[in-house]
Short mmCIF file of C-alpha atoms in Angstrom, two decimals:
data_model
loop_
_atom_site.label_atom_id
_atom_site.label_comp_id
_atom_site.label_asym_id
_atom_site.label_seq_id
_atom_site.Cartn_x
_atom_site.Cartn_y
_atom_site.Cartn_z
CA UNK A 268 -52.48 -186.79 146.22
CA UNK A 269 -53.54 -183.37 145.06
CA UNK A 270 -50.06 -181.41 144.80
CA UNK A 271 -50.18 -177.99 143.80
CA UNK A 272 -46.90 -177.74 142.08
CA UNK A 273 -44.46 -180.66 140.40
CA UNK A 274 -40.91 -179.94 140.16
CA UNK A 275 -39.18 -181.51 137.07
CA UNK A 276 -35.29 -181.94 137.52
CA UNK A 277 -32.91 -181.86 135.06
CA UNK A 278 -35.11 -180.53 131.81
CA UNK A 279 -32.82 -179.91 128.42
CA UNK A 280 -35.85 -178.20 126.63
CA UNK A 281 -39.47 -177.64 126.70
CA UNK A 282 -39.68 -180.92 125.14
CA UNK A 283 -39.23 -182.71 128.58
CA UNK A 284 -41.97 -180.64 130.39
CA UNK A 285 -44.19 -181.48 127.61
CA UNK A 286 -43.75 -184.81 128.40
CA UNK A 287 -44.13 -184.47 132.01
CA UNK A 288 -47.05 -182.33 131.59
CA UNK A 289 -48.50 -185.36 129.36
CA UNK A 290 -47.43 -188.21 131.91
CA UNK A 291 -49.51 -185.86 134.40
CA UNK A 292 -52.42 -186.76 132.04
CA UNK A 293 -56.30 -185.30 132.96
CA UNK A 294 -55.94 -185.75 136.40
CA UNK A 295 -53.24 -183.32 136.29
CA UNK A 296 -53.95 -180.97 134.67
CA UNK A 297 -54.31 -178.54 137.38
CA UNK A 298 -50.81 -179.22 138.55
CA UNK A 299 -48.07 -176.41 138.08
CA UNK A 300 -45.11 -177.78 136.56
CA UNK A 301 -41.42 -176.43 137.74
CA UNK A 302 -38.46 -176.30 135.70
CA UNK A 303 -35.41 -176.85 137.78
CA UNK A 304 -33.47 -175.19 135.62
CA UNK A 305 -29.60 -177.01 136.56
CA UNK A 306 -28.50 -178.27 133.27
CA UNK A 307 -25.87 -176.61 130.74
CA UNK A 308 -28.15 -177.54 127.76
CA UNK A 309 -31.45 -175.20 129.59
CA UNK A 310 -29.13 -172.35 129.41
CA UNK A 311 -26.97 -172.30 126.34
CA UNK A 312 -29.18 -170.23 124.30
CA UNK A 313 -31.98 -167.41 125.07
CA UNK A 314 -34.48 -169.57 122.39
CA UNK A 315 -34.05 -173.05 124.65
CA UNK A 316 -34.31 -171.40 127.89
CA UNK A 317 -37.21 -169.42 126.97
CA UNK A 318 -38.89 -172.69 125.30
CA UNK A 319 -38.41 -173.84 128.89
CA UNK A 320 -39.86 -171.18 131.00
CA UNK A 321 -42.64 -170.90 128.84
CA UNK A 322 -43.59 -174.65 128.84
CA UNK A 323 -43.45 -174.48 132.84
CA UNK A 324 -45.59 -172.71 135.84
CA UNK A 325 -42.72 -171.68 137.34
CA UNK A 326 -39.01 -172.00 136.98
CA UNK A 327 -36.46 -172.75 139.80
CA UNK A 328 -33.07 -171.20 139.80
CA UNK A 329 -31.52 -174.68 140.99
CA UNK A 330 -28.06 -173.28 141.56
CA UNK A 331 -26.38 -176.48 143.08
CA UNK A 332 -26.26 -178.97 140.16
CA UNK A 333 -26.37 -175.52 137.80
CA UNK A 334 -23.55 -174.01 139.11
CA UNK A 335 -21.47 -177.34 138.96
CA UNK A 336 -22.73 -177.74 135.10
CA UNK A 337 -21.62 -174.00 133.80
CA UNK A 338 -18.88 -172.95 136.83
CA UNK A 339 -19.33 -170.34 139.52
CA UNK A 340 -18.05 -167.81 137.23
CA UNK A 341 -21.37 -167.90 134.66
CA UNK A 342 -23.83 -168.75 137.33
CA UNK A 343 -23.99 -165.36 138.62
CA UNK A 344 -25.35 -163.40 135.70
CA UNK A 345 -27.59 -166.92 134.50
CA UNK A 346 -29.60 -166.58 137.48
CA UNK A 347 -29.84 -162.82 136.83
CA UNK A 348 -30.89 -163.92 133.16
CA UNK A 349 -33.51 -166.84 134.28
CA UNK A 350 -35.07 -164.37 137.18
CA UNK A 351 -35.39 -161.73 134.50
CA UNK A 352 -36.51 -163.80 131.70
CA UNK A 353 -39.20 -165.67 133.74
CA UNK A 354 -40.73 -162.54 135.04
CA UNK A 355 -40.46 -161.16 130.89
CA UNK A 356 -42.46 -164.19 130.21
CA UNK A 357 -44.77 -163.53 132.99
CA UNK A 358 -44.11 -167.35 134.75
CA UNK A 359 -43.06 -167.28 139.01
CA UNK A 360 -39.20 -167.71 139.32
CA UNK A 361 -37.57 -169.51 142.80
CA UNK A 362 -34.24 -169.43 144.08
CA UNK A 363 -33.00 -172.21 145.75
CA UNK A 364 -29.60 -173.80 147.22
CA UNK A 365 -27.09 -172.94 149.88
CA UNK A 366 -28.84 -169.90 150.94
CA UNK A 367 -28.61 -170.36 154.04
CA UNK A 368 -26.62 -173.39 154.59
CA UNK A 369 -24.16 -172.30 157.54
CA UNK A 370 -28.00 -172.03 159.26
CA UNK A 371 -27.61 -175.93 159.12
CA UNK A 372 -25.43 -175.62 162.54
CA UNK A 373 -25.95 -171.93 163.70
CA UNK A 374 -27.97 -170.04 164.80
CA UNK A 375 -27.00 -167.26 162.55
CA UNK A 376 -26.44 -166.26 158.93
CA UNK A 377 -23.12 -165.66 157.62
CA UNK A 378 -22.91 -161.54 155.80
CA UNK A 379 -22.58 -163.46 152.41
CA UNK A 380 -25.56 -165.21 152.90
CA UNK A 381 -28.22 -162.32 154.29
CA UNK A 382 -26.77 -160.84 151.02
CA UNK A 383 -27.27 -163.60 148.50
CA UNK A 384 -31.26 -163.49 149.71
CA UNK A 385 -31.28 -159.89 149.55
CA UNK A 386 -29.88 -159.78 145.92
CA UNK A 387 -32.58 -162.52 144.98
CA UNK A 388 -35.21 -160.26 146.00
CA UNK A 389 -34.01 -157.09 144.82
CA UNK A 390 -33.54 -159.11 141.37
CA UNK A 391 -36.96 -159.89 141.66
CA UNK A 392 -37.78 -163.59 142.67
CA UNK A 393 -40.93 -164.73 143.53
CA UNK A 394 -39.12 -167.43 146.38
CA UNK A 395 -36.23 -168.14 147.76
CA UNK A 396 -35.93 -171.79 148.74
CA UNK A 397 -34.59 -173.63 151.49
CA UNK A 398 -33.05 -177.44 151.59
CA UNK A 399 -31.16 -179.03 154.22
CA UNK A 400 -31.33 -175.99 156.95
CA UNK A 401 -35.11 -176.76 157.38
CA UNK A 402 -35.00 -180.72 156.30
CA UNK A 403 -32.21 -182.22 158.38
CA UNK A 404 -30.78 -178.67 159.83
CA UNK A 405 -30.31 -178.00 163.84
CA UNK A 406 -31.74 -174.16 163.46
CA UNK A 407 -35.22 -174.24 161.32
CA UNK A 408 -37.38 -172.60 162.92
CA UNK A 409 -34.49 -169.89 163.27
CA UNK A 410 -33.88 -170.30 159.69
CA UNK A 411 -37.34 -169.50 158.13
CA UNK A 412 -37.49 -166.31 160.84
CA UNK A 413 -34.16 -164.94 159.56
CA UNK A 414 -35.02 -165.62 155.66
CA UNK A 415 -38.18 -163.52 156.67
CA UNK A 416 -36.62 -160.67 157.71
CA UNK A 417 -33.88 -160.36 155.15
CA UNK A 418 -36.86 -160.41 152.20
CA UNK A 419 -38.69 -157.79 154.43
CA UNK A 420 -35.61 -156.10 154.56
CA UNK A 421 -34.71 -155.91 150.93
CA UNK A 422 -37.92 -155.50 149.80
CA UNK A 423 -38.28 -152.36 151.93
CA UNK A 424 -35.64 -150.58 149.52
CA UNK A 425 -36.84 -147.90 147.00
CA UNK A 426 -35.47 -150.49 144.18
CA UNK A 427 -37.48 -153.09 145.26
CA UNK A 428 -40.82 -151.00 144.95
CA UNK A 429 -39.71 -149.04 141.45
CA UNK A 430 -40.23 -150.88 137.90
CA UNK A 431 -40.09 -150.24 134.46
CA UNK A 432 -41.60 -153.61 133.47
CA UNK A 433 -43.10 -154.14 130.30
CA UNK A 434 -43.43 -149.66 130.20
CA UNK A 435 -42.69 -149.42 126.56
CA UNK A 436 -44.60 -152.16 125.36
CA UNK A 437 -47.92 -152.85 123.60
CA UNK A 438 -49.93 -155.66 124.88
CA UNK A 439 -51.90 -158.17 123.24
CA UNK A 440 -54.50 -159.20 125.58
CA UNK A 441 -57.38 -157.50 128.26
CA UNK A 442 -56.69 -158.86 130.90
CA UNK A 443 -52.83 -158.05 130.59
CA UNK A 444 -53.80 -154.76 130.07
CA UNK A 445 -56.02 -154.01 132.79
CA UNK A 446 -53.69 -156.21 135.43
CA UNK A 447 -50.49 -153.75 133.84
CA UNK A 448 -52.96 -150.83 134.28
CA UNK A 449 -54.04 -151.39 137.57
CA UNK A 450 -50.39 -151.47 138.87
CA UNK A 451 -49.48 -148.27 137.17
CA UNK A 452 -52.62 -146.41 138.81
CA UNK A 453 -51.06 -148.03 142.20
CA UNK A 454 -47.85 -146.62 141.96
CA UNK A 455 -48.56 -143.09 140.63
CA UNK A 456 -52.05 -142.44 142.63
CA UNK A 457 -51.76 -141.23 146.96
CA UNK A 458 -53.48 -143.31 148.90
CA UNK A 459 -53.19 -146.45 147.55
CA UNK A 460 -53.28 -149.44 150.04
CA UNK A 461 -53.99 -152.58 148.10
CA UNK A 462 -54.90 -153.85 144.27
CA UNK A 463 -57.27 -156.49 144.60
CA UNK A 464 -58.09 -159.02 141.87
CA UNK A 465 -60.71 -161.02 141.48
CA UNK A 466 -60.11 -164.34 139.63
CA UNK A 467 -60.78 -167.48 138.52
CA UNK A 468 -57.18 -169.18 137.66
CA UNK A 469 -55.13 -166.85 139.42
CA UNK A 470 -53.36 -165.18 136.07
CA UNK A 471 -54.64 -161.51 136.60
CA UNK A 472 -52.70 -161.27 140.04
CA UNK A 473 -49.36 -163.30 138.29
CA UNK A 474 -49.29 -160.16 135.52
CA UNK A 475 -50.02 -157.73 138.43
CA UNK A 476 -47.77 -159.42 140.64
CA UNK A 477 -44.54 -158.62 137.31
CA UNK A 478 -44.46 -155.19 138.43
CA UNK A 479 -43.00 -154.20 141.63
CA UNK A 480 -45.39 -151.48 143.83
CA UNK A 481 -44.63 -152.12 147.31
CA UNK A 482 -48.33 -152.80 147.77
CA UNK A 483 -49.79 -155.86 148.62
CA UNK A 484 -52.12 -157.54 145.67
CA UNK A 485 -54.73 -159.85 146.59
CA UNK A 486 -55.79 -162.60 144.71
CA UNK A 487 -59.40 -163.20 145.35
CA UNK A 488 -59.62 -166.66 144.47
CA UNK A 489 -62.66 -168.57 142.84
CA UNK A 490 -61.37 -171.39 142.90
CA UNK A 491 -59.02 -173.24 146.07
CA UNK A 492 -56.62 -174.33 143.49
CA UNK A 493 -55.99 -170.96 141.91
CA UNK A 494 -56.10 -169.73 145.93
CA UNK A 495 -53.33 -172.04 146.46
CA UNK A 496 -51.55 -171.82 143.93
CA UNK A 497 -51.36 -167.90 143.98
CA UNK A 498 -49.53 -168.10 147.49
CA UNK A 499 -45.99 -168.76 144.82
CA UNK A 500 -46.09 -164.87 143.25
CA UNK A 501 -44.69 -162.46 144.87
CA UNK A 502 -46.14 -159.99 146.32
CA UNK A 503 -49.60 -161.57 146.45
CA UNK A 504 -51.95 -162.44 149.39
CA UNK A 505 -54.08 -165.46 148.31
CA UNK A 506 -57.72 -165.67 149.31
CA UNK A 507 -60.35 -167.61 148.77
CA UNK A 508 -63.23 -166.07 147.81
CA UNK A 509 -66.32 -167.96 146.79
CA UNK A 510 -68.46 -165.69 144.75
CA UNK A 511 -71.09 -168.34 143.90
CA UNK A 512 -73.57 -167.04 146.28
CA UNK A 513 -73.21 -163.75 145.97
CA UNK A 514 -74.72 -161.76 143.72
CA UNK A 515 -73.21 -159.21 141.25
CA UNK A 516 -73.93 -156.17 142.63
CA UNK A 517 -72.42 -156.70 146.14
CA UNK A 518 -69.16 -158.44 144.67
CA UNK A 519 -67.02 -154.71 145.09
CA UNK A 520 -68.37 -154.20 148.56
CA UNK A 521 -67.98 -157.69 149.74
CA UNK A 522 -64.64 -157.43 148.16
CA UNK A 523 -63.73 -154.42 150.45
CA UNK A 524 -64.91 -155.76 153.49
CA UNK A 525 -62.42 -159.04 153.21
CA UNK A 526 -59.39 -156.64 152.67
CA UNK A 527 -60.95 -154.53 155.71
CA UNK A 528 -61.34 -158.08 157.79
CA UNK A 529 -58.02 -158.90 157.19
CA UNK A 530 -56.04 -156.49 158.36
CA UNK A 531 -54.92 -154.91 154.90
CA UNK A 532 -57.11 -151.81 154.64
CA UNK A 533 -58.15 -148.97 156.73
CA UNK A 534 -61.55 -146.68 156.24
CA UNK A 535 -60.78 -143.78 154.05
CA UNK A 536 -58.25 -146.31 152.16
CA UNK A 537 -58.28 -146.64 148.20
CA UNK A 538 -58.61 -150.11 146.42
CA UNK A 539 -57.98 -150.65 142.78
CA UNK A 540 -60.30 -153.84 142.20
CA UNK A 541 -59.88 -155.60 139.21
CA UNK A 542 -62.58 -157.95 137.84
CA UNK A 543 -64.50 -159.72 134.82
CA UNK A 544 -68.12 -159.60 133.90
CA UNK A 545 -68.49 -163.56 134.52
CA UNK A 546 -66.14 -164.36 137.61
CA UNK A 547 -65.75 -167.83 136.97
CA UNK A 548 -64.11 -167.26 132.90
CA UNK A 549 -60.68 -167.61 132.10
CA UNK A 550 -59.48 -164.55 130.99
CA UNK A 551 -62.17 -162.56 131.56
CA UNK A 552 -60.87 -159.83 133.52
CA UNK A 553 -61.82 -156.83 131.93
CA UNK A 554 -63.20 -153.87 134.60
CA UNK A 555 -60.91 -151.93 136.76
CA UNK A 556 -62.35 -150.09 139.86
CA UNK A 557 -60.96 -147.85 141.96
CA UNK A 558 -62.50 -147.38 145.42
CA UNK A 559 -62.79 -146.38 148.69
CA UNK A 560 -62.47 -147.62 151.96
CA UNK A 561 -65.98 -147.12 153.82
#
């Protein structure tokens, strides 16, 4: 039915997403796989969780069936350690359960609650998730708009836009390296206003997307499935952008004028631009750009 992402419950190791991930089969392939990370076993030891996160797309912070697993005591500082470790390991992380459950009959968040989101995004998940407010709750609507501005809220703080990621570390591949490269040039150069990437599978704007800026990225997508599947990182604007009949010498402008058309950039703006010699490779990204705003 063409999903974008399949959530796996209860995984004990990286064994059962390979085995999911096979069930899926060719016609699959394209699917994300989630870890709901909620069982004791995913989180006993940094080798099995890891095995996890890397076998998955994304990993979910299930904190429900977690939290009844380990206790409310551990939980805290696990879903410090699975946010942390999935963004190490350069996979999207959500947060999901109870966020904003009172929400279910008011029309309101409780303190405790505008807090737990906040913390989540100043810890640095990609999502935050919601469960019965929106699927059998009275408020959704009202739900979704306060979740919104709590994320805006917390992401406006200085610690939300400063990181250290990855800062004393060699890395092994190009396109890592210009993606890393392009974020550092965002946060240290005036004037600034967006990184775009353009991309085939949507991994550039993921390893952009690792360290925080305060500045939107945008995935310029190839492909609709790496447009759609993009819209999970945070921090990232996904758009499709069909480079097919365009030819390579107009690809930067072109670039500039969809940021321009949507609202993102100004005249007299910089963009770092991020790119690969053939647009439609895996891995190719190897050219960063920075430029301005016409």
């Amino acid at each position: 039915i063409g999903v974008d992402y399949l959530a796996v419950s209860f995984p004990r190791s990286a064994a059962d997403m390979q085995e999911a991930r096979e069930l899926l089969g060719e016609a699959g392939r394209e699917i994300g796989l989630v870890a709901k990370v909620e069982r004791a076993e995913a989180v006993a030891d940094p080798e099995t969780l890891d095995g996890i996160i890397r076998a998955s797309e994304a990993v979910m912070v299930a904190r429900g069936d977690l939290g009844v697993e380990i206790g409310d005591a551990q939980l805290i500082g696990v879903q410090k350690r699975i946010i942390s470790r999935a963004r190490k390991l350069n996979r999207a992380v959500i947060t999901a359960t109870q966020m904003m459950e009172s929400m279910i009959n008011a029309p309101l968040p409780t303190r405790a609650e505008v807090f737990d989101v906040a913390n989540a995004v100043l810890d640095g998940t990609d999502a935050v998730m919601l469960s019965a407010e929106t699927a059998a709750g009275d408020y959704p609507v009202e739900t979704i708009e306060a979740m919104h501005r709590l994320c805006l809220g917390a992401e406006r703080e200085r610690t939300a836009q400063e990181s250290g990621h990855r800062i004393h570390e060699g890395f092994s591949q190009i396109d890592e390296t210009v993606a890393l490269s392009a974020m550092y040039a965002a946060n240290h150069l005036a004037g600034v206003a967006a990184i775009a990437c353009m991309t085939s599978t949507g991994y550039t704007p993921l390893i952009a997307s690792r360290i925080r800026s305060g500045l939107p990225i945008v995935g310029l997508a190839h492909s609709p499935i790496a447009q759609r599947r993009m819209a999970l990182y945070r921090g990232v604007v996904s758009v499709l952008f069909d480079t097919s009949a365009m030819q390579a010498t107009e690809l930067n402008a072109r670039a500039l004028d969809e940021l321009q058309a949507r609202g993102i950039t100004t005249p007299g703006d910089l963009v770092i631009l991020t790119r690969g010699d053939h647009m439609n490779a895996h891995g190719g990204t190897n050219t960063l750009k920075i430029l301005s705003v016409a």
